Coordinates of C-alpha atoms and ligand atoms in Angstrom, one line a residue:
M15 CA -11.5 -26.6 2.1
S16 CA -13.7 -29.2 3.8
F17 CA -16.7 -28.3 5.9
S18 CA -19.1 -30.9 7.1
L19 CA -22.9 -30.2 6.5
H20 CA -23.5 -30.6 10.2
E21 CA -21.2 -27.8 11.2
H22 CA -22.5 -25.6 8.5
S23 CA -26.1 -26.0 9.9
D24 CA -25.0 -25.0 13.4
T25 CA -25.9 -21.7 14.8
I26 CA -22.7 -20.1 16.1
V27 CA -22.2 -17.4 18.7
A28 CA -19.4 -15.2 19.9
L29 CA -18.5 -11.9 21.2
A30 CA -17.9 -9.6 18.4
T31 CA -16.4 -6.6 20.3
P32 CA -13.1 -6.9 22.2
Q33 CA -12.8 -8.7 25.4
G34 CA -12.7 -6.4 28.4
V35 CA -14.9 -3.7 29.8
G36 CA -16.5 -1.3 27.4
A37 CA -19.6 0.8 27.3
I38 CA -21.3 -1.8 25.3
A39 CA -20.5 -5.3 23.9
V40 CA -22.0 -7.0 20.9
I41 CA -22.7 -10.6 20.8
R42 CA -23.2 -12.2 17.4
L43 CA -25.1 -15.3 16.3
S44 CA -25.2 -16.7 12.9
G45 CA -27.0 -19.7 11.4
K46 CA -30.4 -21.0 10.6
E47 CA -31.6 -21.0 14.2
A48 CA -30.1 -17.4 15.1
L49 CA -33.6 -15.9 15.5
R50 CA -35.5 -18.7 17.1
L51 CA -32.7 -19.2 19.4
T52 CA -32.6 -15.7 20.5
N53 CA -36.3 -15.4 20.9
K54 CA -36.2 -18.2 23.6
V55 CA -34.2 -15.9 25.9
F56 CA -35.2 -12.5 24.7
K57 CA -38.3 -10.8 26.3
G58 CA -39.7 -8.2 23.9
K59 CA -41.3 -8.5 20.5
D60 CA -41.4 -11.9 18.8
L61 CA -38.2 -11.6 16.8
E62 CA -39.2 -14.2 14.3
K63 CA -42.0 -11.9 13.1
Q64 CA -39.9 -8.8 12.7
D65 CA -38.3 -7.5 9.4
S66 CA -34.7 -7.6 8.4
H67 CA -32.6 -4.8 9.5
T68 CA -34.6 -3.8 12.4
I69 CA -33.5 -3.1 16.0
H70 CA -35.5 -4.1 19.1
F71 CA -35.4 -3.2 22.8
G72 CA -35.9 -6.0 25.5
T73 CA -34.4 -8.1 28.1
I74 CA -32.3 -11.2 28.0
R75 CA -33.6 -13.6 30.8
D76 CA -32.6 -16.7 32.2
G77 CA -35.8 -18.2 33.5
D78 CA -37.1 -15.4 35.7
K79 CA -33.7 -13.8 36.2
I80 CA -33.1 -10.6 34.0
I81 CA -29.6 -10.7 32.9
D82 CA -29.4 -7.5 31.0
E83 CA -31.5 -4.9 29.0
V84 CA -30.4 -5.2 25.4
L85 CA -30.8 -4.1 21.9
V86 CA -31.1 -6.8 19.4
S87 CA -30.4 -6.2 15.7
L88 CA -31.8 -8.6 13.1
F89 CA -30.3 -9.5 9.7
V90 CA -32.5 -12.1 7.8
A91 CA -30.8 -14.4 5.5
P92 CA -29.4 -13.8 2.9
K93 CA -29.2 -10.1 3.7
S94 CA -26.2 -10.4 6.2
F95 CA -22.6 -10.7 6.2
T96 CA -22.6 -14.4 6.5
K97 CA -25.8 -14.7 4.2
E98 CA -27.3 -16.7 7.0
N99 CA -29.6 -15.3 9.7
V100 CA -27.7 -13.1 11.9
V101 CA -28.5 -11.6 15.3
E102 CA -26.5 -9.0 17.0
I103 CA -27.2 -8.4 20.7
S104 CA -25.8 -5.3 22.1
T105 CA -25.6 -5.7 25.9
H106 CA -23.8 -3.5 28.5
G107 CA -20.0 -4.1 28.4
S108 CA -19.5 -6.1 31.5
S109 CA -17.7 -9.4 31.0
Y110 CA -19.9 -10.9 33.5
I111 CA -23.1 -10.1 31.4
V112 CA -21.4 -11.2 28.2
N113 CA -20.5 -14.5 29.6
Q114 CA -23.8 -15.0 31.1
V115 CA -25.5 -14.2 27.7
I116 CA -23.2 -16.3 25.7
K117 CA -23.5 -19.4 28.2
L118 CA -27.3 -19.1 28.0
L119 CA -27.3 -19.0 24.3
I120 CA -25.1 -22.1 24.2
R121 CA -27.5 -23.9 26.7
N122 CA -30.3 -23.0 24.1
G123 CA -28.6 -24.6 21.3
A124 CA -25.9 -22.3 19.9
R125 CA -22.3 -23.4 19.5
P126 CA -19.3 -21.2 20.2
A127 CA -17.9 -20.0 17.0
K128 CA -14.3 -21.0 16.0
P129 CA -11.7 -18.4 14.9
G130 CA -12.7 -16.7 11.6
E131 CA -15.8 -18.8 11.4
F132 CA -18.0 -15.9 10.5
T133 CA -15.9 -14.8 7.7
Q134 CA -15.5 -18.5 6.6
R135 CA -19.2 -18.8 6.3
A136 CA -19.4 -15.6 4.5
F137 CA -16.9 -17.0 2.0
L138 CA -18.5 -20.4 1.8
N139 CA -21.9 -18.7 1.1
G140 CA -20.4 -16.8 -1.6
Q141 CA -20.3 -13.3 0.0
F142 CA -16.8 -12.8 -1.4
D143 CA -13.8 -14.8 -2.8
L144 CA -10.9 -16.2 -0.6
A145 CA -8.6 -13.2 -1.4
Q146 CA -11.4 -10.8 -0.1
A147 CA -11.9 -13.0 3.0
E148 CA -8.4 -12.8 3.8
A149 CA -8.5 -9.1 3.4
V150 CA -11.3 -8.9 5.9
A151 CA -8.7 -10.6 8.4
D152 CA -6.0 -8.0 7.3
L153 CA -8.5 -5.1 7.8
I154 CA -9.2 -6.3 11.3
H155 CA -5.5 -6.3 12.2
S156 CA -4.6 -3.3 10.2
D157 CA -3.0 -0.6 12.6
S158 CA -2.0 2.1 10.3
E159 CA -3.5 4.3 7.6
T160 CA -1.6 2.6 4.9
S161 CA -2.2 -1.0 5.7
H162 CA -5.8 -0.1 6.3
Q163 CA -6.0 1.4 2.8
A164 CA -4.4 -1.7 1.3
A165 CA -6.8 -4.2 3.0
M166 CA -9.8 -2.1 2.2
H167 CA -8.7 -1.9 -1.5
Q168 CA -8.1 -5.7 -1.6
M169 CA -11.4 -6.4 0.3
R170 CA -13.5 -4.3 -2.2
G171 CA -12.2 -6.5 -4.9
G172 CA -9.4 -4.5 -6.4
F173 CA -7.0 -7.4 -6.2
S174 CA -9.4 -10.1 -7.2
G175 CA -10.9 -8.0 -10.1
E176 CA -7.4 -7.9 -11.6
I177 CA -6.7 -11.5 -11.3
Q178 CA -10.1 -12.4 -12.7
K179 CA -9.6 -10.4 -15.8
L180 CA -6.4 -12.1 -16.4
R181 CA -7.9 -15.5 -15.9
A182 CA -10.7 -14.7 -18.2
E183 CA -8.5 -14.0 -21.1
L184 CA -6.5 -17.2 -20.5
I185 CA -9.8 -19.3 -20.1
H186 CA -10.8 -18.2 -23.5
F187 CA -7.5 -19.6 -25.0
A188 CA -7.6 -22.8 -23.0
S189 CA -11.3 -23.3 -24.5
M190 CA -9.9 -22.9 -28.0
I191 CA -7.1 -25.4 -27.4
E192 CA -9.3 -27.9 -25.8
L193 CA -11.6 -27.7 -28.6
E194 CA -8.6 -28.3 -31.0
L195 CA -8.1 -31.5 -28.9
D196 CA -11.6 -32.6 -29.6
F197 CA -11.0 -32.5 -33.2
G198 CA -8.2 -34.9 -32.8
E199 CA -6.6 -35.8 -36.0
E200 CA -8.0 -33.0 -38.0
D201 CA -5.6 -30.3 -38.7
V202 CA -7.5 -27.3 -37.2
E203 CA -6.1 -24.3 -35.3
F204 CA -8.7 -22.2 -33.5
A205 CA -6.1 -20.5 -31.3
S206 CA -3.5 -18.5 -32.9
R207 CA -0.2 -19.5 -31.3
D208 CA 1.1 -16.1 -31.9
D209 CA -1.8 -14.5 -30.2
L210 CA -1.4 -17.0 -27.3
R211 CA 2.1 -16.1 -27.0
I212 CA 1.3 -12.4 -27.0
L213 CA -1.3 -13.0 -24.2
V214 CA 1.0 -15.2 -22.1
E215 CA 3.6 -12.5 -22.3
K216 CA 1.1 -9.7 -21.2
L217 CA -0.1 -12.1 -18.4
L218 CA 3.6 -12.5 -17.4
R219 CA 4.2 -8.8 -17.1
A220 CA 1.0 -8.2 -15.2
V221 CA 1.9 -11.1 -12.7
E222 CA 5.4 -9.9 -12.4
L223 CA 4.0 -6.4 -11.5
L224 CA 1.9 -7.9 -8.7
I225 CA 4.8 -10.0 -7.5
G226 CA 7.0 -6.9 -7.4
S227 CA 4.3 -5.2 -5.3
F228 CA 4.8 -7.7 -2.5
D229 CA 7.9 -6.2 -1.2
L230 CA 6.1 -2.9 -0.9
G231 CA 2.9 -4.7 0.4
N232 CA 4.9 -6.7 2.9
V233 CA 6.4 -3.3 4.2
I234 CA 3.0 -1.7 4.6
K235 CA 1.6 -4.8 6.5
N236 CA 4.5 -5.6 8.6
G237 CA 6.3 -2.3 8.8
V238 CA 9.4 -0.7 7.4
P239 CA 12.4 -2.8 8.9
T240 CA 14.5 -0.1 10.6
V241 CA 17.8 -0.3 12.4
I242 CA 19.2 2.2 14.7
A243 CA 23.1 1.6 14.5
G244 CA 25.6 3.5 16.5
K245 CA 28.3 2.7 19.0
P246 CA 27.7 1.9 22.6
N247 CA 26.3 4.8 24.6
A248 CA 25.3 6.7 21.5
G249 CA 21.8 6.9 22.8
K250 CA 20.2 4.2 20.8
S251 CA 18.0 2.9 23.5
T252 CA 17.1 6.5 24.6
L253 CA 16.1 7.3 21.1
L254 CA 14.1 4.2 20.7
N255 CA 12.3 5.0 24.0
A256 CA 11.7 8.5 23.1
L257 CA 10.2 7.3 19.7
L258 CA 8.1 4.5 21.5
N259 CA 7.4 6.9 24.3
E260 CA 7.7 4.0 26.7
E261 CA 10.4 2.2 28.6
K262 CA 10.7 -0.9 26.2
A263 CA 14.4 -0.9 25.8
I264 CA 16.9 -1.0 28.8
V265 CA 18.6 2.4 29.1
S266 CA 21.9 1.9 30.8
E267 CA 24.7 4.2 32.1
I268 CA 27.0 1.4 31.3
A269 CA 28.5 1.2 27.7
G270 CA 27.2 -1.8 25.6
T271 CA 24.5 -3.1 27.7
T272 CA 21.9 -3.2 25.0
R273 CA 22.9 -6.6 23.7
D274 CA 19.7 -8.1 22.5
F275 CA 17.5 -7.0 19.5
I276 CA 14.4 -5.3 20.6
E277 CA 12.0 -5.0 17.9
D278 CA 9.2 -2.6 18.2
E279 CA 7.0 -0.8 15.9
I280 CA 6.1 2.9 15.8
N281 CA 3.4 4.6 13.4
I282 CA 4.9 7.7 11.8
G283 CA 2.5 9.5 9.5
G284 CA 0.4 6.3 8.9
V285 CA 3.3 4.1 8.1
I286 CA 4.7 1.4 10.4
F287 CA 8.4 1.3 11.3
R288 CA 9.6 -1.8 12.8
F289 CA 12.6 -0.8 14.9
I290 CA 15.4 -3.3 15.4
D291 CA 17.5 -2.1 18.3
T292 CA 21.2 -3.0 17.9
A293 CA 24.3 -3.5 20.0
G294 CA 26.5 -1.2 18.1
L295 CA 28.3 -0.6 14.8
R296 CA 31.9 -1.4 15.3
E297 CA 33.9 -4.4 16.5
T298 CA 34.9 -4.5 20.2
T299 CA 37.2 -6.6 22.3
D300 CA 34.2 -7.6 24.4
I301 CA 33.1 -11.1 23.1
I302 CA 29.4 -10.9 23.9
E303 CA 29.4 -7.3 22.4
S304 CA 31.2 -8.4 19.3
I305 CA 28.8 -11.3 18.7
G306 CA 26.1 -8.5 18.9
V307 CA 28.0 -6.6 16.5
S308 CA 28.2 -9.3 13.8
R309 CA 24.5 -9.9 14.2
T310 CA 24.0 -6.1 13.8
H311 CA 25.6 -6.4 10.5
E312 CA 23.3 -9.2 9.3
K313 CA 20.3 -7.1 10.5
M314 CA 21.6 -4.0 8.8
K315 CA 21.6 -5.6 5.5
T316 CA 17.9 -6.9 5.9
A317 CA 16.9 -3.4 7.0
S318 CA 15.0 -1.0 4.7
L319 CA 16.2 2.0 6.5
I320 CA 19.2 2.7 8.9
L321 CA 19.3 5.4 11.5
Y322 CA 23.0 6.2 12.0
L323 CA 23.3 7.6 15.4
F324 CA 26.4 9.0 16.8
D325 CA 27.1 11.0 19.9
L326 CA 28.2 14.5 19.5
T327 CA 30.0 14.5 22.9
D328 CA 32.5 11.8 22.2
T329 CA 32.8 11.1 18.5
D330 CA 35.3 12.8 16.2
L331 CA 34.9 13.7 12.5
S332 CA 37.2 11.0 11.2
E333 CA 35.1 8.2 13.0
I334 CA 31.9 9.7 11.5
E335 CA 33.4 9.8 8.0
T336 CA 34.5 6.2 8.2
D337 CA 31.1 5.1 9.5
I338 CA 29.4 7.0 6.7
A339 CA 31.6 5.4 4.0
K340 CA 30.8 2.0 5.4
L341 CA 27.1 2.6 5.2
E342 CA 27.2 4.0 1.8
D343 CA 28.9 0.6 0.9
L344 CA 26.0 -1.2 2.4
G345 CA 23.6 0.3 0.0
V346 CA 20.7 0.6 2.4
P347 CA 19.0 4.1 2.8
F348 CA 20.3 5.8 5.9
V349 CA 19.8 9.0 8.0
K350 CA 22.7 10.7 9.7
V351 CA 21.5 11.5 13.2
A352 CA 23.7 13.5 15.6
N353 CA 22.7 12.9 19.1
K354 CA 23.1 14.8 22.5
M355 CA 23.1 18.2 20.8
D356 CA 22.3 19.6 24.3
K357 CA 26.1 19.0 25.2
G358 CA 27.5 18.7 21.8
N359 CA 30.9 20.1 20.9
P360 CA 30.1 23.4 18.9
N361 CA 33.0 22.9 16.5
L362 CA 31.9 19.4 15.5
I363 CA 28.5 20.6 15.1
S364 CA 29.3 23.5 12.8
T365 CA 31.7 21.3 10.8
L366 CA 29.0 18.6 10.3
K367 CA 26.5 21.3 9.2
T368 CA 29.0 22.3 6.4
N369 CA 30.2 18.8 5.4
Y370 CA 27.0 16.9 5.9
P371 CA 24.1 19.5 5.7
D372 CA 21.6 16.6 5.7
T373 CA 22.4 15.5 9.3
I374 CA 19.6 15.6 11.8
F375 CA 20.7 17.0 15.2
I376 CA 18.7 15.7 18.0
S377 CA 18.7 15.3 21.6
A378 CA 17.1 11.8 22.3
G379 CA 17.4 12.3 26.2
Q380 CA 15.6 15.8 26.0
K381 CA 13.2 14.5 23.2
E382 CA 14.3 17.4 21.1
N383 CA 14.0 17.8 17.3
L384 CA 12.5 14.2 17.0
E385 CA 9.9 15.7 14.7
A386 CA 12.6 16.7 12.1
L387 CA 13.9 13.1 12.3
K388 CA 10.4 11.6 11.7
D389 CA 9.9 13.9 8.8
R390 CA 13.2 12.8 7.2
V391 CA 12.3 9.1 7.8
L392 CA 9.0 9.5 6.1
E393 CA 10.9 11.2 3.1
L394 CA 13.2 8.4 2.7
V395 CA 10.6 5.7 2.4
N396 CA 9.0 7.5 -0.5
L397 CA 5.4 7.8 0.6
D398 CA 4.1 8.3 -2.9
K399 CA 4.7 4.8 -3.8
F400 CA 2.6 3.7 -0.8
R401 CA -0.3 5.9 -1.7
T402 CA -0.9 5.2 -5.4
G403 CA -4.0 3.0 -4.6
N404 CA -2.6 0.4 -7.0
T405 CA -3.1 -3.1 -6.3
I406 CA -0.7 -4.3 -3.7
V407 CA -0.1 -8.0 -2.9
T408 CA 0.3 -8.2 1.0
N409 CA -0.5 -11.9 1.5
I410 CA 2.2 -14.6 1.4
R411 CA -0.3 -17.1 0.0
H412 CA -1.1 -15.0 -2.9
Y413 CA 2.5 -14.2 -3.5
D414 CA 3.3 -18.0 -3.4
S415 CA 0.5 -18.5 -6.0
L416 CA 1.7 -15.7 -8.2
M417 CA 5.2 -17.2 -8.2
K418 CA 3.6 -20.5 -9.3
T419 CA 1.7 -18.8 -12.0
R420 CA 4.8 -17.1 -13.4
D421 CA 6.6 -20.5 -13.5
S422 CA 3.6 -22.1 -15.3
L423 CA 3.4 -19.1 -17.6
L424 CA 7.1 -19.5 -18.4
D425 CA 6.3 -23.2 -19.3
I426 CA 3.6 -22.2 -21.7
L427 CA 6.1 -19.9 -23.4
Q428 CA 8.8 -22.6 -23.6
G429 CA 6.1 -25.0 -24.9
L430 CA 5.3 -22.7 -27.7
E431 CA 8.8 -22.2 -28.4
I432 CA 9.6 -25.8 -29.0
Q433 CA 6.1 -26.4 -30.4
I434 CA 5.0 -29.2 -27.9
T435 CA 1.8 -31.0 -28.6
N436 CA -1.7 -29.6 -27.8
D437 CA -2.5 -31.8 -24.9
F438 CA 0.9 -30.6 -23.1
L439 CA 0.2 -27.1 -24.0
A440 CA -3.5 -27.5 -22.7
M441 CA -2.1 -29.0 -19.4
D442 CA 0.3 -25.9 -19.0
I443 CA -2.4 -23.5 -19.4
R444 CA -4.5 -25.4 -16.9
R445 CA -1.9 -25.2 -14.5
S446 CA -1.7 -21.4 -14.8
L447 CA -5.4 -21.1 -14.5
H448 CA -5.2 -23.4 -11.4
F449 CA -2.7 -21.2 -9.6
L450 CA -4.5 -18.0 -10.5
G451 CA -7.7 -19.6 -9.3
E452 CA -6.1 -20.5 -6.1
I453 CA -5.9 -16.8 -5.3
T454 CA -9.5 -16.0 -5.7
G455 CA -10.7 -19.5 -4.5
E456 CA -12.5 -20.3 -7.8
I457 CA -12.6 -23.8 -9.4
T458 CA -10.7 -23.9 -12.6
T459 CA -12.1 -27.0 -14.2
D460 CA -15.7 -25.9 -13.8
D461 CA -14.9 -22.5 -15.2
L462 CA -13.3 -24.1 -18.1
L463 CA -16.1 -26.5 -18.9
E464 CA -18.8 -23.7 -18.4
N465 CA -16.9 -21.4 -20.7
I466 CA -16.5 -24.1 -23.4
F467 CA -20.2 -24.9 -23.1
R468 CA -21.3 -21.4 -23.2
K469 CA -19.3 -20.1 -26.1
F470 CA -19.2 -23.4 -28.4
C471 CA -22.5 -25.3 -28.3
I472 CA -21.5 -27.5 -31.1
G473 CA -23.1 -30.8 -30.3
K474 CA -20.1 -33.0 -30.7
Ligands
GDP513 P1 22.9 3.0 23.7 O1 24.1 2.2 24.3 O2 23.3 3.5 22.3 O3 21.6 2.3 23.6 O4 22.8 4.3 24.6 P2 21.9 4.6 25.6 O5 20.4 5.0 25.2 O6 21.9 3.7 26.8 O7 22.4 6.0 26.3 C1 23.8 6.1 26.9 C2 23.7 7.4 27.7 O8 23.5 8.6 27.1 C3 22.6 7.2 28.9 O9 23.2 7.7 30.1 C4 21.6 8.4 28.3 O10 20.9 9.0 29.3 C5 22.6 9.4 27.7 N1 22.0 10.1 26.6 C6 21.0 9.6 25.6 N2 20.6 10.7 24.8 C7 21.1 11.8 25.4 C8 21.1 13.2 24.9 O11 20.4 13.6 24.0 N3 21.7 14.1 25.8 C9 22.4 13.6 26.8 N4 23.1 14.7 27.4 N5 22.6 12.5 27.3 C10 22.0 11.5 26.5

């Protein structure tokens, strides 16, 4: 990451609270000049003479004009989020006031912050590593309890801690092998190849565990991809609407008018479900409809959960049996949902209750029994897995680095197998260290040198 000195010495300013009207708005400044700059427009105590972590009442003035009465919080470097001087100005929450104050600060020497720049500075100043910086972004965007927990865990260093432990062990071996290289022709072996193989295998298992958590992590972050499947007029749009509680899908009296996929998210018990509305489950003669149907099949295969919805007023038992058999073949977990129980055929209902006791009977139109459906859906996604507090990889960049780490670890194993020379072995290890380092943003070669130096001061 390149960052010019000039930019880094700038004092940046931005609104820290959301755009729009609120009771208060917080404008944040970070940089060497944050205090001096605020002082120029603030009438109250001399901010540069105050202690860190204190709050001061006063007014923000543009010449003689009072823009607002404000509270100013001071965080003196390095005791702040960015480790620079930080000032937070709490104004009244009008966008007019916010704009006036920000413009005034810019006129006095601040620069508008770029997206993520506060966090970037925190990272560059060593507040946390790259993985944690990314977790801050995830935390800000988390919209459910589980995604919030995953981001919190990662930010507090859960993820980085594990990676660092793994790297430390490998660095130790790398140092030994580098040392052997230094001895050149002499036949020395500081690093037992058997021990190295055992360590690499251990690392491989750990890395694979993290890679495996990505699916789960991805689900937490992006939602469980869920398909509502059923023939036209079964009530799919109505159900989706009832769940979303707003008119996002087009409900139509005409069969088969829901042709496009409408993806929407709902939060059930802290888990995000990303709904993919579908055009129906079976082939029809209508061309547009059948395009929709084949796309439905594709979508269904990528779903983690299917709600199989059928209409109790116009479906017979054999149709339902056929559909259920097809769904079982597909291998994606599904819930049998019988809709329109308000008008349903009582014989069909009682047969279903006997033959398929796990059927959920609802009335999407009347919003009846939706809670039972939600409960079942939650059961199916197996919440225990979500709440273990184990490290979960949620970031595609980490996933990528982990995949590369795995490949390079496999290279080490293969190298050991065919007894490649030390310099190649050292190269493979360096590569693994590099990819692991990518995740936490550490610099591999420096680590390596420092470690060698620290452990083996044998003046050579
Ligand atoms: P889709 O084609 O599967 O998306 O079906 P829609 O959601 O468009 O619903 C088709 C028709 O069934 C509409 O007229 C809905 O009002 C009606 N409908 C949906 N749910 C229920 C229900 O629970 N009871 C009754 N009686 N009608 C329903």
